[in-house]
Coordinates of C-alpha atoms in Angstrom, one line a residue:
M1 CA 11.2 6.8 -12.7
L2 CA 7.8 5.3 -12.0
D3 CA 7.2 1.6 -11.9
L4 CA 3.7 0.9 -12.9
I5 CA 1.7 -2.0 -11.6
W6 CA -0.6 -4.2 -13.8
E7 CA -3.8 -3.6 -11.8
S8 CA -3.4 0.1 -11.1
G9 CA -1.1 2.3 -13.2
Q10 CA -0.9 -0.1 -16.1
R11 CA -4.7 -0.6 -15.9
A12 CA -5.3 3.1 -16.3
L13 CA -3.2 3.2 -19.4
R14 CA -4.6 0.0 -20.8
E15 CA -8.2 1.1 -20.5
N16 CA -7.4 4.3 -22.2
G17 CA -5.8 2.7 -25.2
L18 CA -2.3 3.5 -24.2
E19 CA -0.8 0.1 -23.5
E20 CA 1.2 -0.2 -26.7
A21 CA 2.6 3.3 -26.2
F22 CA 3.5 2.4 -22.6
I23 CA 5.3 -0.7 -23.7
A24 CA 7.3 1.2 -26.3
N25 CA 8.4 3.8 -23.8
S26 CA 9.0 1.8 -20.7
R27 CA 11.9 -0.3 -19.4
S28 CA 11.6 -3.9 -18.3
G29 CA 14.1 -6.7 -17.8
D30 CA 17.4 -4.9 -17.0
G31 CA 15.5 -1.8 -16.0
E32 CA 13.9 -3.7 -13.1
E33 CA 17.2 -4.9 -11.7
T34 CA 17.4 -4.3 -7.9
R35 CA 20.4 -4.0 -5.7
I36 CA 20.5 -3.4 -1.9
C37 CA 23.7 -2.1 -0.3
G38 CA 25.1 -0.4 2.7
K39 CA 27.5 2.4 2.9
D40 CA 30.3 0.1 1.8
G41 CA 28.6 -0.3 -1.6
V42 CA 28.7 -4.1 -1.5
P43 CA 25.4 -5.6 -2.7
L44 CA 23.8 -7.7 0.0
Y45 CA 21.0 -8.5 -2.4
R46 CA 20.7 -8.5 -6.1
R47 CA 17.6 -9.4 -8.2
K48 CA 17.2 -9.2 -11.9
E49 CA 13.6 -9.4 -13.2
V50 CA 12.6 -11.8 -15.9
I51 CA 12.9 -10.0 -19.2
R52 CA 9.5 -9.0 -20.5
E53 CA 7.7 -11.7 -22.5
A54 CA 4.2 -12.0 -23.8
G55 CA 1.8 -11.9 -20.8
N56 CA 4.6 -11.0 -18.3
L57 CA 3.4 -7.5 -17.7
K58 CA 1.2 -8.9 -15.0
Q59 CA 4.2 -9.9 -12.9
A60 CA 6.6 -7.2 -14.0
R61 CA 6.6 -3.5 -12.9
P62 CA 8.0 -1.8 -16.0
E63 CA 9.5 1.6 -15.4
I64 CA 8.7 4.8 -17.3
D65 CA 10.1 8.3 -16.9
R66 CA 7.7 10.8 -15.4
R67 CA 8.0 13.2 -18.2
V68 CA 7.5 10.5 -20.8
L69 CA 4.3 9.4 -19.0
R70 CA 3.1 12.9 -18.8
D71 CA 3.6 13.4 -22.5
L72 CA 1.7 10.1 -23.3
L73 CA -1.2 11.3 -21.2
L74 CA -1.3 14.8 -22.6
G75 CA -1.1 13.4 -26.2
A76 CA -4.2 11.2 -25.6
V77 CA -6.6 14.1 -24.8
P78 CA -7.8 16.9 -27.0
A79 CA -5.3 19.8 -27.2
D80 CA -7.8 22.3 -25.8
S81 CA -8.8 20.2 -22.8
V82 CA -5.8 21.4 -20.7
K83 CA -5.7 25.0 -19.8
W84 CA -2.1 26.1 -19.2
N85 CA -1.1 29.0 -16.9
H86 CA -4.2 28.6 -14.8
A87 CA -3.0 28.2 -11.3
L88 CA -5.9 27.8 -8.9
V89 CA -6.1 30.5 -6.3
S90 CA -9.4 29.7 -4.6
A91 CA -12.5 27.5 -4.8
Q92 CA -15.6 28.9 -3.2
P93 CA -18.7 26.7 -2.5
L94 CA -22.0 27.9 -4.1
D95 CA -25.5 26.6 -3.7
G96 CA -26.4 23.2 -5.1
G97 CA -22.9 21.7 -4.8
Q98 CA -21.4 24.1 -7.4
H99 CA -18.0 25.8 -6.9
E100 CA -16.6 29.0 -8.3
L101 CA -12.9 28.6 -9.2
T102 CA -10.6 31.7 -9.4
F103 CA -7.3 31.4 -11.2
S104 CA -4.1 33.4 -10.9
N105 CA -4.3 34.8 -14.4
G106 CA -7.6 36.4 -13.6
P107 CA -10.6 34.4 -15.0
A108 CA -13.2 32.6 -12.8
T109 CA -15.5 29.8 -13.7
T110 CA -18.3 27.8 -12.1
V111 CA -18.3 24.0 -12.1
D112 CA -20.9 21.4 -11.2
L113 CA -18.3 18.9 -10.0
L114 CA -14.8 19.8 -8.7
V115 CA -12.1 17.1 -8.7
G116 CA -9.0 18.2 -6.9
A117 CA -6.0 16.3 -8.3
D118 CA -3.7 19.2 -7.2
G119 CA -1.1 17.4 -5.1
A120 CA 0.3 17.6 -1.7
N121 CA -0.5 21.3 -1.2
S122 CA -4.0 20.9 -2.6
R123 CA -6.2 24.1 -2.6
V124 CA -9.2 21.9 -3.0
R125 CA -8.6 19.6 0.1
P126 CA -9.6 22.3 2.6
L127 CA -13.2 22.2 1.2
L128 CA -13.3 18.6 2.6
S129 CA -10.8 18.2 5.3
P130 CA -8.6 20.2 7.7
A131 CA -5.7 17.8 7.2
T132 CA -2.4 19.2 6.1
P133 CA 0.9 17.3 5.2
L134 CA 2.9 16.1 8.1
Y135 CA 6.7 15.9 8.1
H136 CA 8.3 12.5 8.5
G137 CA 11.4 14.1 10.1
I138 CA 13.4 13.0 7.1
T139 CA 14.6 15.3 4.3
G140 CA 17.3 15.4 1.7
A141 CA 18.1 16.0 -1.9
E142 CA 17.5 14.9 -5.4
V143 CA 20.8 14.7 -7.4
S144 CA 21.3 13.4 -10.9
L145 CA 24.0 12.6 -13.4
A146 CA 23.5 14.1 -16.8
P147 CA 23.4 11.4 -19.6
E148 CA 26.8 12.3 -21.0
V149 CA 28.3 12.2 -17.5
A150 CA 26.7 8.9 -16.5
S151 CA 27.9 7.2 -19.7
A152 CA 31.4 8.6 -19.7
A153 CA 34.2 6.0 -19.5
A154 CA 35.8 7.9 -16.6
N155 CA 32.6 7.3 -14.6
R156 CA 32.2 3.6 -15.3
D157 CA 32.7 2.8 -11.6
V158 CA 29.6 4.8 -10.6
S159 CA 27.5 3.4 -13.5
D160 CA 28.5 -0.2 -12.7
A161 CA 27.8 0.4 -9.0
V162 CA 24.2 1.6 -9.7
G163 CA 23.6 -1.3 -12.1
M164 CA 21.0 -1.3 -14.9
G165 CA 18.0 -0.6 -12.6
S166 CA 17.8 0.7 -9.1
C167 CA 20.3 0.6 -6.2
Y168 CA 18.9 1.0 -2.7
A169 CA 21.5 1.9 -0.1
A170 CA 20.9 2.7 3.6
E171 CA 22.8 2.7 6.8
D172 CA 23.3 4.8 9.9
G173 CA 20.0 6.6 9.3
K174 CA 20.9 7.7 5.8
I175 CA 19.5 6.7 2.5
F176 CA 20.9 6.8 -1.0
I177 CA 18.7 5.5 -3.8
A178 CA 19.9 5.7 -7.4
Q179 CA 17.8 4.9 -10.4
R180 CA 18.7 4.6 -14.1
N181 CA 16.3 6.6 -16.4
N182 CA 15.3 5.9 -20.0
N183 CA 17.4 8.8 -21.3
E184 CA 20.5 7.4 -19.6
R185 CA 20.3 10.0 -16.8
I186 CA 20.9 8.5 -13.4
R187 CA 18.8 10.1 -10.6
A188 CA 19.4 9.7 -6.9
Y189 CA 17.5 10.6 -3.8
L190 CA 19.6 11.2 -0.6
W191 CA 17.6 11.3 2.7
H192 CA 18.6 11.8 6.3
R193 CA 17.0 12.9 9.6
A194 CA 16.9 16.7 10.0
A195 CA 14.6 19.6 10.8
L196 CA 12.0 20.6 8.2
D197 CA 13.9 23.8 7.6
W198 CA 17.0 21.9 6.3
A199 CA 17.6 22.9 2.7
L200 CA 20.3 22.7 0.1
P201 CA 22.2 26.0 -0.2
S202 CA 21.3 28.0 -3.2
D203 CA 24.9 27.6 -4.5
P204 CA 25.1 24.1 -6.0
K205 CA 28.7 23.8 -5.0
E206 CA 27.9 24.5 -1.4
G207 CA 25.0 22.0 -1.7
K208 CA 27.4 19.4 -2.8
K209 CA 29.7 20.2 0.1
A210 CA 26.8 19.8 2.5
L211 CA 25.9 16.4 1.1
L212 CA 29.5 15.2 1.0
D213 CA 29.7 16.0 4.7
I214 CA 26.6 14.0 5.5
Y215 CA 27.9 11.0 3.5
R216 CA 31.5 11.5 4.5
D217 CA 32.1 7.9 5.5
W218 CA 30.4 6.3 2.5
V219 CA 32.6 4.6 -0.1
P220 CA 34.0 6.7 -2.9
W221 CA 31.4 5.9 -5.6
Y222 CA 28.5 7.5 -3.6
R223 CA 30.6 10.6 -3.0
K224 CA 31.7 10.7 -6.6
F225 CA 28.1 10.7 -7.6
I226 CA 27.5 13.8 -5.5
E227 CA 30.6 15.5 -6.9
L228 CA 29.5 14.8 -10.5
G229 CA 25.9 15.8 -9.9
D230 CA 24.2 18.1 -12.5
E231 CA 24.3 21.5 -10.8
K232 CA 21.2 22.6 -12.7
A233 CA 19.1 19.7 -11.3
M234 CA 19.6 19.6 -7.5
Y235 CA 16.5 19.9 -5.4
T236 CA 15.6 19.7 -1.7
R237 CA 13.2 16.8 -1.1
P238 CA 11.5 16.6 2.4
L239 CA 9.3 13.6 3.0
L240 CA 5.7 14.5 3.8
H241 CA 2.5 12.5 4.3
L242 CA -1.1 12.9 5.1
P243 CA -2.3 11.1 8.3
I244 CA -2.7 7.3 7.7
G245 CA -6.4 6.7 7.4
H246 CA -7.2 10.2 6.2
R247 CA -11.0 10.5 5.5
W248 CA -13.7 13.1 5.2
P249 CA -17.5 13.3 5.2
H250 CA -18.6 13.4 1.6
K251 CA -19.7 16.8 0.3
P252 CA -21.7 17.3 -2.8
G253 CA -19.9 18.6 -5.9
V254 CA -16.3 18.1 -4.8
T255 CA -13.8 15.3 -4.3
I256 CA -10.0 14.8 -4.3
I257 CA -7.7 12.2 -5.7
G258 CA -4.1 11.2 -5.7
D259 CA -1.7 13.1 -3.4
A260 CA -4.4 15.6 -2.6
A261 CA -6.3 12.7 -0.9
H262 CA -3.6 10.4 0.4
L263 CA -0.1 11.8 0.2
M264 CA 2.5 9.2 1.3
S265 CA 6.2 8.7 1.1
P266 CA 7.6 6.8 -2.0
F267 CA 8.7 3.7 -0.1
A268 CA 5.9 1.4 -1.5
G269 CA 6.0 2.6 -5.1
A270 CA 2.3 3.4 -4.7
G271 CA 1.8 7.1 -5.2
A272 CA 1.5 7.4 -9.0
N273 CA -0.2 4.0 -9.3
L274 CA -2.9 5.0 -6.8
A275 CA -3.4 8.4 -8.4
M276 CA -3.8 6.9 -11.9
L277 CA -6.2 4.3 -10.5
D278 CA -8.2 7.0 -8.7
G279 CA -8.6 8.9 -11.9
L280 CA -9.7 5.9 -13.9
E281 CA -12.2 4.7 -11.3
L282 CA -13.7 8.1 -10.7
G283 CA -14.0 8.5 -14.5
L284 CA -15.8 5.2 -14.7
V285 CA -18.2 6.2 -11.9
L286 CA -19.1 9.5 -13.6
S287 CA -19.4 7.7 -17.0
D288 CA -21.8 5.2 -15.5
A289 CA -23.8 8.0 -13.9
M290 CA -24.1 9.8 -17.2
S291 CA -25.0 6.6 -19.2
K292 CA -27.7 5.8 -16.7
N293 CA -28.9 9.4 -16.6
L294 CA -28.7 9.5 -12.8
G295 CA -29.8 12.5 -10.9
V296 CA -27.3 14.6 -8.9
G297 CA -28.2 12.9 -5.7
E298 CA -27.7 9.5 -7.1
R299 CA -24.4 10.6 -8.7
E300 CA -23.2 11.9 -5.3
E301 CA -24.1 8.6 -3.6
A302 CA -22.0 6.8 -6.2
I303 CA -19.0 9.1 -5.7
A304 CA -19.3 8.8 -1.9
A305 CA -19.3 5.0 -2.1
W306 CA -16.2 5.1 -4.4
E307 CA -14.4 7.6 -2.0
E308 CA -14.7 5.0 0.7
E309 CA -13.1 2.3 -1.5
M310 CA -10.3 4.7 -2.6
L311 CA -9.5 5.7 0.9
A312 CA -9.5 2.1 2.3
R313 CA -7.1 1.1 -0.5
A314 CA -4.9 4.2 0.2
E315 CA -4.8 3.4 3.9
K316 CA -3.4 0.0 3.2
F317 CA -0.5 1.3 1.1
A318 CA 0.1 4.2 3.4
T319 CA 0.7 1.7 6.2
I320 CA 3.1 -0.3 4.1
T321 CA 5.1 2.7 2.9
A322 CA 5.4 4.0 6.5
K323 CA 6.7 0.7 7.7
N324 CA 9.1 0.4 4.7
L325 CA 10.5 3.9 5.5
E326 CA 11.1 2.9 9.1
T327 CA 13.0 -0.2 7.8
F328 CA 15.2 1.9 5.6
M329 CA 16.0 4.3 8.5
S330 CA 16.4 1.5 11.1
T331 CA 19.7 0.7 12.9
D332 CA 19.5 -2.8 11.3
A333 CA 19.6 -1.4 7.7
P334 CA 20.7 -2.6 5.2
K335 CA 20.1 -6.1 6.5
A336 CA 16.6 -5.3 7.6
I337 CA 15.8 -4.1 4.0
V338 CA 17.1 -7.3 2.5
D339 CA 15.0 -9.4 5.0
A340 CA 11.9 -7.4 4.2
W341 CA 12.5 -7.6 0.4
R342 CA 13.0 -11.4 0.5
A343 CA 9.9 -11.8 2.7
H344 CA 7.8 -9.9 0.1
H345 CA 9.3 -11.3 -3.1
G346 CA 10.0 -14.8 -1.9
D347 CA 13.7 -14.9 -2.9

């Protein structure tokens, strides 16, 4: 689930005519319920957002499933504007700021402006920066309950413990975050300190055993969640980030946005919001350059100025999310999480 903010993720949808579709496909009110617990499962904090009313989107952070959001965005562009099965293999600089792109399925093309929105392991980033993702020292797993399992009467204890929105649990250097999705699936992220090479065994049953051992002294509903996990949807999820304050000297004809530019952990809810705002703002910069018939040099100056704004904004959120992650992993969790949450939300 992604919670989209009014001035960033929601703005990108709003300015592209997708606000009504977003409202129809997102969850507010109950979906924004927050619980904070320790390994005993007892909520130390519980907050239920005001149910969405006219104008309340500015204060709320409605949640939307990643796949639903993807489908909304794909449905808003011409069908032939997305080229499927074109994994980028390399991008070679040419004269005049152009780049030649080679794809895994064979074809190559030359572009005047290359925008790398290609994630943590960006193949475009090396054209601008030597930075590579760093490991937080924290890894874990994504585990989820299939809709029919989450809604089964026999599993009411787990469903009730998660609540209608998100349940954040942390203690003893371990994290268990469970979120209810639109389709009634409940998705959880389980993190702990380990070497980067830690991974779930390929056999899902062995993977469950490994997680049950890590959470062996947590109350039954957490362990039941693991036991009931969808064996077709278990994934290793290490936490990676780019250096806080990541920057690069502007180079003509190429830029990067989103995780390619400012990868960070999810503990500020900023990643998707920043990526969507990056895309919107860069699009506006390019649209303005075209409408004013700017030359290439002037266009590049505008992009360079915008990059500085984007990276300053990202640095702010990267600092916040790093601090939040430390709070979740601290010896004072879950109390430290509650204190931080109340300091931020004022309740």
